[in-house]
CSV table of C-alpha atoms and ligand atoms in Angstrom, one decimal:
chain,number,residue,atom,x,y,z
A,1,MET,CA,35.4,108.3,125.3
A,2,ASP,CA,37.0,109.5,122.1
A,3,THR,CA,38.2,113.1,123.0
A,4,HIS,CA,39.6,113.8,119.6
A,5,THR,CA,36.3,115.2,118.6
A,6,LEU,CA,33.6,116.2,121.1
A,7,ALA,CA,31.1,117.7,118.6
A,8,GLY,CA,27.6,117.3,120.0
A,9,LYS,CA,28.9,116.6,123.5
A,10,VAL,CA,28.6,118.8,126.7
A,11,GLY,CA,31.3,119.3,129.2
A,12,VAL,CA,31.0,121.0,132.6
A,13,VAL,CA,33.9,122.7,134.5
A,14,THR,CA,33.9,124.1,138.0
A,15,GLY,CA,36.3,126.9,138.9
A,16,ALA,CA,36.5,127.8,135.2
A,17,GLY,CA,37.3,131.4,135.9
A,18,SER,CA,41.0,131.0,136.0
A,19,GLY,CA,44.0,128.6,135.7
A,20,ILE,CA,43.4,124.9,135.0
A,21,GLY,CA,39.6,125.2,134.9
A,22,ARG,CA,39.7,127.9,132.3
A,23,ALA,CA,42.2,126.0,130.2
A,24,THR,CA,40.1,122.8,130.4
A,25,ALA,CA,36.9,124.7,129.4
A,26,LEU,CA,38.6,126.1,126.4
A,27,ALA,CA,40.2,122.8,125.4
A,28,LEU,CA,36.7,121.1,125.5
A,29,ALA,CA,35.4,123.8,123.3
A,30,GLU,CA,38.3,123.6,121.0
A,31,ARG,CA,37.4,119.9,120.4
A,32,GLY,CA,33.7,120.9,119.6
A,33,ALA,CA,31.9,120.5,123.0
A,34,ASN,CA,29.4,123.1,124.4
A,35,VAL,CA,30.6,123.9,127.8
A,36,ALA,CA,28.8,124.8,131.1
A,37,ILE,CA,31.0,126.7,133.5
A,38,CYS,CA,30.9,128.1,137.0
A,39,ASP,CA,33.0,130.0,139.5
A,40,ILE,CA,32.7,132.3,142.4
A,41,ASP,CA,34.6,134.9,140.4
A,42,GLU,CA,32.0,136.5,138.1
A,43,ALA,CA,34.6,138.5,136.1
A,44,GLY,CA,36.9,135.5,135.4
A,45,LEU,CA,33.9,133.5,134.5
A,46,GLY,CA,32.7,136.1,132.0
A,47,GLU,CA,36.0,136.1,130.3
A,48,THR,CA,36.1,132.4,129.9
A,49,ALA,CA,32.6,132.4,128.6
A,50,ASP,CA,33.6,135.0,125.9
A,51,ARG,CA,36.5,132.9,124.9
A,52,ILE,CA,34.4,129.7,124.5
A,53,LYS,CA,32.0,131.7,122.3
A,54,ALA,CA,34.9,133.0,120.3
A,55,LYS,CA,35.7,129.4,119.4
A,56,GLY,CA,32.2,129.0,118.0
A,57,GLN,CA,30.8,127.0,120.9
A,58,GLU,CA,27.8,127.6,123.2
A,59,THR,CA,28.3,128.2,126.9
A,60,PHE,CA,26.1,128.3,130.0
A,61,SER,CA,27.7,130.1,132.9
A,62,GLN,CA,26.6,130.6,136.5
A,63,VAL,CA,28.2,132.1,139.6
A,64,VAL,CA,28.4,129.1,142.0
A,65,ASP,CA,30.1,128.5,145.3
A,66,VAL,CA,30.9,124.9,144.9
A,67,ALA,CA,30.8,124.5,148.7
A,68,ASN,CA,27.0,125.2,148.6
A,69,ALA,CA,25.1,122.1,147.5
A,70,SER,CA,21.9,123.9,146.5
A,71,GLU,CA,23.9,126.4,144.2
A,72,MET,CA,25.6,123.3,142.6
A,73,GLN,CA,22.1,121.7,142.2
A,74,ALA,CA,20.8,124.8,140.5
A,75,PHE,CA,23.8,124.9,138.2
A,76,ALA,CA,23.2,121.3,137.2
A,77,GLU,CA,19.4,121.9,136.4
A,78,GLY,CA,20.5,125.1,134.5
A,79,THR,CA,23.0,123.1,132.4
A,80,ARG,CA,20.3,120.4,131.7
A,81,SER,CA,17.8,123.1,130.5
A,82,ALA,CA,20.5,124.8,128.4
A,83,PHE,CA,22.0,121.7,126.7
A,84,GLY,CA,19.8,118.6,127.5
A,85,ARG,CA,22.7,116.4,128.2
A,86,VAL,CA,26.0,116.1,130.1
A,87,ASP,CA,29.0,114.0,129.0
A,88,ILE,CA,32.0,115.2,131.0
A,89,VAL,CA,32.2,116.8,134.4
A,90,VAL,CA,35.4,118.4,135.6
A,91,ASN,CA,35.3,119.1,139.3
A,92,ASN,CA,38.3,121.5,139.4
A,93,ALA,CA,37.4,124.4,141.8
A,94,GLY,CA,39.9,124.4,144.6
A,95,ILE,CA,41.9,126.7,147.0
A,96,GLY,CA,45.2,126.3,148.8
A,97,VAL,CA,45.9,126.6,152.5
A,98,ALA,CA,49.5,126.5,153.7
A,99,GLY,CA,50.9,126.4,157.3
A,100,LEU,CA,51.8,124.0,160.0
A,101,PHE,CA,48.8,122.1,161.4
A,102,VAL,CA,49.0,123.9,164.7
A,103,ASP,CA,49.1,127.3,163.0
A,104,VAL,CA,46.0,126.8,160.7
A,105,PRO,CA,42.7,127.9,162.3
A,106,LEU,CA,39.7,125.5,162.2
A,107,GLU,CA,37.9,128.1,160.2
A,108,ALA,CA,40.4,127.6,157.3
A,109,TRP,CA,40.0,123.9,157.7
A,110,THR,CA,36.2,124.2,157.4
A,111,GLN,CA,36.6,126.4,154.3
A,112,ILE,CA,39.1,124.2,152.4
A,113,LEU,CA,37.2,120.9,153.2
A,114,GLY,CA,33.9,122.6,152.0
A,115,ILE,CA,35.5,123.7,148.7
A,116,ASN,CA,38.2,121.0,147.8
A,117,ILE,CA,36.2,118.0,149.0
A,118,SER,CA,32.5,118.7,149.5
A,119,GLY,CA,32.7,120.8,146.2
A,120,VAL,CA,33.8,117.6,144.4
A,121,VAL,CA,31.1,115.5,146.1
A,122,HIS,CA,28.5,118.3,145.3
A,123,GLY,CA,29.4,118.3,141.5
A,124,CYS,CA,29.1,114.5,141.4
A,125,HIS,CA,25.9,114.4,143.4
A,126,ALA,CA,24.3,117.1,141.2
A,127,PHE,CA,25.2,115.8,137.7
A,128,LEU,CA,25.5,112.0,138.1
A,129,PRO,CA,21.8,111.1,138.5
A,130,GLY,CA,21.1,112.7,135.1
A,131,MET,CA,24.0,111.1,133.4
A,132,ILE,CA,23.1,107.6,134.8
A,133,GLU,CA,19.5,108.1,133.7
A,134,ALA,CA,20.6,109.2,130.2
A,135,ASP,CA,22.6,105.9,129.9
A,136,GLN,CA,24.9,107.4,127.4
A,137,GLY,CA,28.2,106.9,129.4
A,138,GLY,CA,30.4,109.8,130.2
A,139,HIS,CA,33.3,110.8,132.3
A,140,ILE,CA,34.0,112.5,135.8
A,141,VAL,CA,37.3,114.2,136.3
A,142,ASN,CA,38.2,115.3,139.8
A,143,ILE,CA,41.2,117.5,140.3
A,144,ALA,CA,43.4,116.1,143.0
A,145,SER,CA,47.1,116.7,143.3
A,146,MET,CA,50.5,115.1,143.9
A,147,ALA,CA,49.8,116.3,147.4
A,148,GLY,CA,47.1,113.5,147.2
A,149,TYR,CA,49.7,110.8,147.4
A,150,CYS,CA,52.9,112.5,148.7
A,151,GLN,CA,52.6,113.9,152.2
A,152,ALA,CA,54.1,117.3,152.8
A,153,PRO,CA,54.7,119.2,156.0
A,154,GLY,CA,53.0,122.7,156.0
A,155,MET,CA,50.4,121.3,153.6
A,156,THR,CA,48.4,119.1,155.9
A,157,ALA,CA,45.1,120.8,155.3
A,158,TYR,CA,45.5,120.9,151.4
A,159,GLY,CA,47.0,117.4,151.4
A,160,THR,CA,44.1,116.0,153.4
A,161,THR,CA,41.6,117.3,150.8
A,162,LYS,CA,43.6,116.0,147.9
A,163,PHE,CA,44.1,112.4,149.5
A,164,GLY,CA,40.3,112.6,150.0
A,165,VAL,CA,39.6,113.5,146.4
A,166,LEU,CA,41.9,110.6,145.2
A,167,GLY,CA,40.2,108.1,147.5
A,168,PHE,CA,36.7,109.2,146.6
A,169,SER,CA,37.6,109.1,142.9
A,170,GLU,CA,38.9,105.6,143.2
A,171,SER,CA,35.7,104.3,145.0
A,172,LEU,CA,33.3,106.2,142.6
A,173,ARG,CA,35.3,104.8,139.6
A,174,ALA,CA,34.4,101.2,140.7
A,175,GLU,CA,30.6,102.1,141.2
A,176,LEU,CA,30.3,104.0,137.9
A,177,SER,CA,31.8,101.3,135.8
A,178,LEU,CA,28.4,99.7,136.1
A,179,HIS,CA,27.1,102.6,134.1
A,180,GLY,CA,29.9,103.0,131.6
A,181,ILE,CA,31.0,106.2,133.2
A,182,GLY,CA,34.7,106.7,133.8
A,183,VAL,CA,36.3,108.5,136.7
A,184,THR,CA,39.7,110.1,136.8
A,185,ALA,CA,41.6,111.7,139.6
A,186,VAL,CA,43.9,114.2,137.9
A,187,CYS,CA,47.3,115.1,139.8
A,188,PRO,CA,48.7,118.0,137.9
A,189,GLY,CA,52.1,118.8,139.5
A,190,VAL,CA,53.6,122.3,139.9
A,191,ILE,CA,51.4,124.4,137.5
A,192,ASN,CA,51.8,128.1,136.8
A,193,THR,CA,48.4,129.5,137.9
A,194,ALA,CA,47.0,132.0,140.4
A,195,ILE,CA,46.9,129.4,143.2
A,196,VAL,CA,50.0,130.4,145.2
A,197,ARG,CA,49.0,134.1,145.0
A,198,THR,CA,45.5,133.4,146.3
A,199,SER,CA,46.3,130.6,148.9
A,200,ARG,CA,45.6,131.3,152.6
A,201,MET,CA,48.9,131.1,154.5
A,202,TYR,CA,49.6,130.8,158.1
A,203,GLY,CA,52.5,130.8,160.6
A,204,LEU,CA,55.8,131.0,159.0
A,205,ASN,CA,54.0,130.9,155.6
A,206,GLU,CA,52.5,134.4,156.4
A,207,ASP,CA,55.8,135.9,155.4
A,208,PRO,CA,55.1,137.8,152.2
A,209,GLU,CA,58.6,137.2,151.0
A,210,LEU,CA,57.9,133.4,151.2
A,211,ARG,CA,54.7,133.8,149.1
A,212,GLU,CA,56.7,135.7,146.5
A,213,GLN,CA,59.4,133.0,146.5
A,214,GLY,CA,56.6,130.4,145.8
A,215,ILE,CA,55.0,132.5,143.2
A,216,ARG,CA,58.4,132.9,141.5
A,217,ALA,CA,59.2,129.0,141.9
A,218,PHE,CA,56.0,128.2,140.1
A,219,GLU,CA,56.7,130.9,137.4
A,220,ARG,CA,60.2,129.4,136.8
A,221,ARG,CA,58.8,125.9,136.6
A,222,ASN,CA,56.5,127.4,133.9
A,223,TYR,CA,54.2,124.4,133.3
A,224,SER,CA,51.1,125.8,131.9
A,225,PRO,CA,47.5,125.1,132.7
A,226,GLU,CA,46.9,124.5,128.9
A,227,ARG,CA,49.3,121.5,129.1
A,228,VAL,CA,47.3,120.1,132.0
A,229,ALA,CA,44.1,120.6,130.0
A,230,GLN,CA,45.6,118.4,127.2
A,231,GLY,CA,46.6,115.8,129.8
A,232,ILE,CA,43.0,115.8,131.1
A,233,LEU,CA,41.6,115.1,127.6
A,234,LYS,CA,44.2,112.3,127.1
A,235,ALA,CA,43.3,110.8,130.5
A,236,ILE,CA,39.5,110.8,129.6
A,237,HIS,CA,40.4,109.2,126.2
A,238,LYS,CA,42.4,106.5,127.9
A,239,ASN,CA,40.0,106.2,130.8
A,240,ARG,CA,42.8,106.4,133.4
A,241,GLY,CA,41.9,106.0,137.1
A,242,VAL,CA,44.7,108.2,138.3
A,243,ALA,CA,46.4,110.7,136.0
A,244,PRO,CA,49.6,112.4,137.1
A,245,ILE,CA,50.4,115.1,134.5
A,246,SER,CA,53.7,116.8,134.8
A,247,PRO,CA,57.1,115.0,135.2
A,248,GLU,CA,57.3,115.9,138.9
A,249,ALA,CA,53.8,114.4,139.4
A,250,TRP,CA,54.8,111.2,137.7
A,251,ALA,CA,58.0,111.0,139.7
A,252,GLY,CA,56.2,111.5,143.0
A,253,TYR,CA,53.6,108.9,142.0
A,254,TRP,CA,56.2,106.2,141.3
A,255,VAL,CA,58.5,107.0,144.3
A,256,LYS,CA,55.4,106.8,146.6
A,257,ARG,CA,54.4,103.4,145.1
A,258,LEU,CA,57.8,101.9,145.0
A,259,PHE,CA,59.6,103.4,148.1
A,260,PRO,CA,57.0,105.0,150.4
A,261,PRO,CA,59.6,105.2,153.3
A,262,LEU,CA,61.6,107.6,151.1
A,263,VAL,CA,58.7,110.0,150.8
A,264,ALA,CA,58.1,109.8,154.6
A,265,TRP,CA,61.7,110.6,155.2
A,266,PHE,CA,61.7,113.5,152.8
A,267,ALA,CA,58.5,114.9,154.6
A,268,ARG,CA,60.3,114.6,158.0
A,269,ARG,CA,63.4,116.3,156.6
A,270,SER,CA,61.3,119.2,155.2
A,271,ALA,CA,59.5,119.5,158.5
A,272,ARG,CA,62.9,119.9,160.3
A,273,ALA,CA,64.1,122.5,157.7
A,274,GLN,CA,60.9,124.5,158.3
A,275,GLN,CA,61.5,124.4,162.0
A,276,GLN,CA,65.1,125.6,161.6
A,277,ARG,CA,63.9,128.5,159.4
A,278,SER,CA,61.4,129.6,162.2
A,279,ASN,CA,64.1,129.6,164.9
B,1,LIG,N1,48.4,125.1,140.3
B,1,LIG,C1,48.9,123.9,140.8
B,1,LIG,O1,50.1,123.8,141.0
B,1,LIG,C2,48.0,122.8,141.2
B,1,LIG,C3,48.5,121.6,141.4
B,1,LIG,C4,47.7,120.6,141.8
B,1,LIG,C5,46.3,120.7,141.9
B,1,LIG,N2,45.8,121.9,141.7
B,1,LIG,C6,44.3,122.0,141.7
B,1,LIG,O2,43.8,122.5,140.5
B,1,LIG,C7,42.6,123.1,140.7
B,1,LIG,C8,42.6,124.4,140.0
B,1,LIG,O3,43.5,125.3,140.6
B,1,LIG,P1,44.4,126.3,139.8
B,1,LIG,O4,45.8,126.0,140.0
B,1,LIG,O5,43.9,126.5,138.4
B,1,LIG,O6,44.1,127.7,140.6
B,1,LIG,P2,43.4,129.1,140.3
B,1,LIG,O7,43.3,129.8,141.5
B,1,LIG,O8,43.9,129.7,139.1
B,1,LIG,O9,41.9,128.6,139.9
B,1,LIG,C9,40.9,128.2,140.9
B,1,LIG,C10,39.6,128.6,140.4
B,1,LIG,O10,38.6,128.1,141.4
B,1,LIG,C11,37.7,129.1,141.8
B,1,LIG,N3,37.1,128.9,143.1
B,1,LIG,C12,37.8,128.9,144.3
B,1,LIG,N4,36.8,128.7,145.3
B,1,LIG,C13,35.7,128.4,144.7
B,1,LIG,C14,34.3,128.1,145.1
B,1,LIG,N5,34.1,128.0,146.4
B,1,LIG,N6,33.3,127.9,144.2
B,1,LIG,C15,33.7,128.0,142.9
B,1,LIG,N7,34.8,128.3,142.4
B,1,LIG,C16,35.8,128.6,143.3
B,1,LIG,C17,38.6,130.4,141.8
B,1,LIG,O11,37.8,131.5,141.7
B,1,LIG,C18,39.4,130.1,140.5
B,1,LIG,O12,38.8,130.6,139.4
B,1,LIG,C19,42.4,123.3,142.2
B,1,LIG,O13,41.6,122.2,142.7
B,1,LIG,C20,43.9,123.0,142.8
B,1,LIG,O14,43.9,122.4,144.0
B,1,LIG,C21,46.5,123.0,141.3
């Protein structure tokens, strides 16, 4: 799909109240698309809606918990009533959970699986039938992560969801090629958003100082969500299956493909370092 101009097209973005979701919704509007947005954060959603309107585009916004299939279905129906078509769906809403496997309670697993994996499945399930029926092509973007191909200790729950999103997207891509609909798994890298501040942290990671260190590291890296949004538009334009965005995401991608034992070695080394810190 030509993303240089999206006039007359309709984009959908979940988790659009902050970070990568907001930046992507605004980038779609910038190129001329009308944009349907959802989030659980009503205030953040309202701000994104105002900024879309300020760009001269129409928006439909709804408070939705992506883990809830009926809320997602209602959002898809509302979007269809508002705009009559859907061209791009960006399943972006996600949360972070950090901590060694044995420290993370099952309740946190249930929550992250519900949002990061089921949320993506719900988005596809709610919007795809209409897109296939319309027979006008389109594109699905699922936000995965470099944690979806590089395993990391202390991120077992998060990594599980992102490996899942990557695998789901690759399978779906094959099926949707029959309908001229592209699918991209986007793997952003280390992006300066609210995610470290809002992540649920367990065990060693509960230390507020560690959280602050993480926040500062993401701030120092200073790779903006707006750059990710531009990468997403480019990935749609080129119909990429997997799209690492920042240099570290590309580096991890190639190292994992070419030297998987090196990534496994690095993961074991980080696990040992974490154990030493806890002693
Ligand atoms: N920031 C990074 O370094 C990074 C790296 C790789 C992948 N990602 C992924 O990018 C996506 C966006 O994260 P971000 O960094 O912009 O974080 P963010 O916290 O700034 O934004 C996430 C948004 O999702 C919303 N959300 C959370 N749970 C929801 C739910 N149940 N239903 C609807 N909305 C919900 C939040 O309210 C928030 O507005 C996530 O899937 C995340 O895993 C982020």
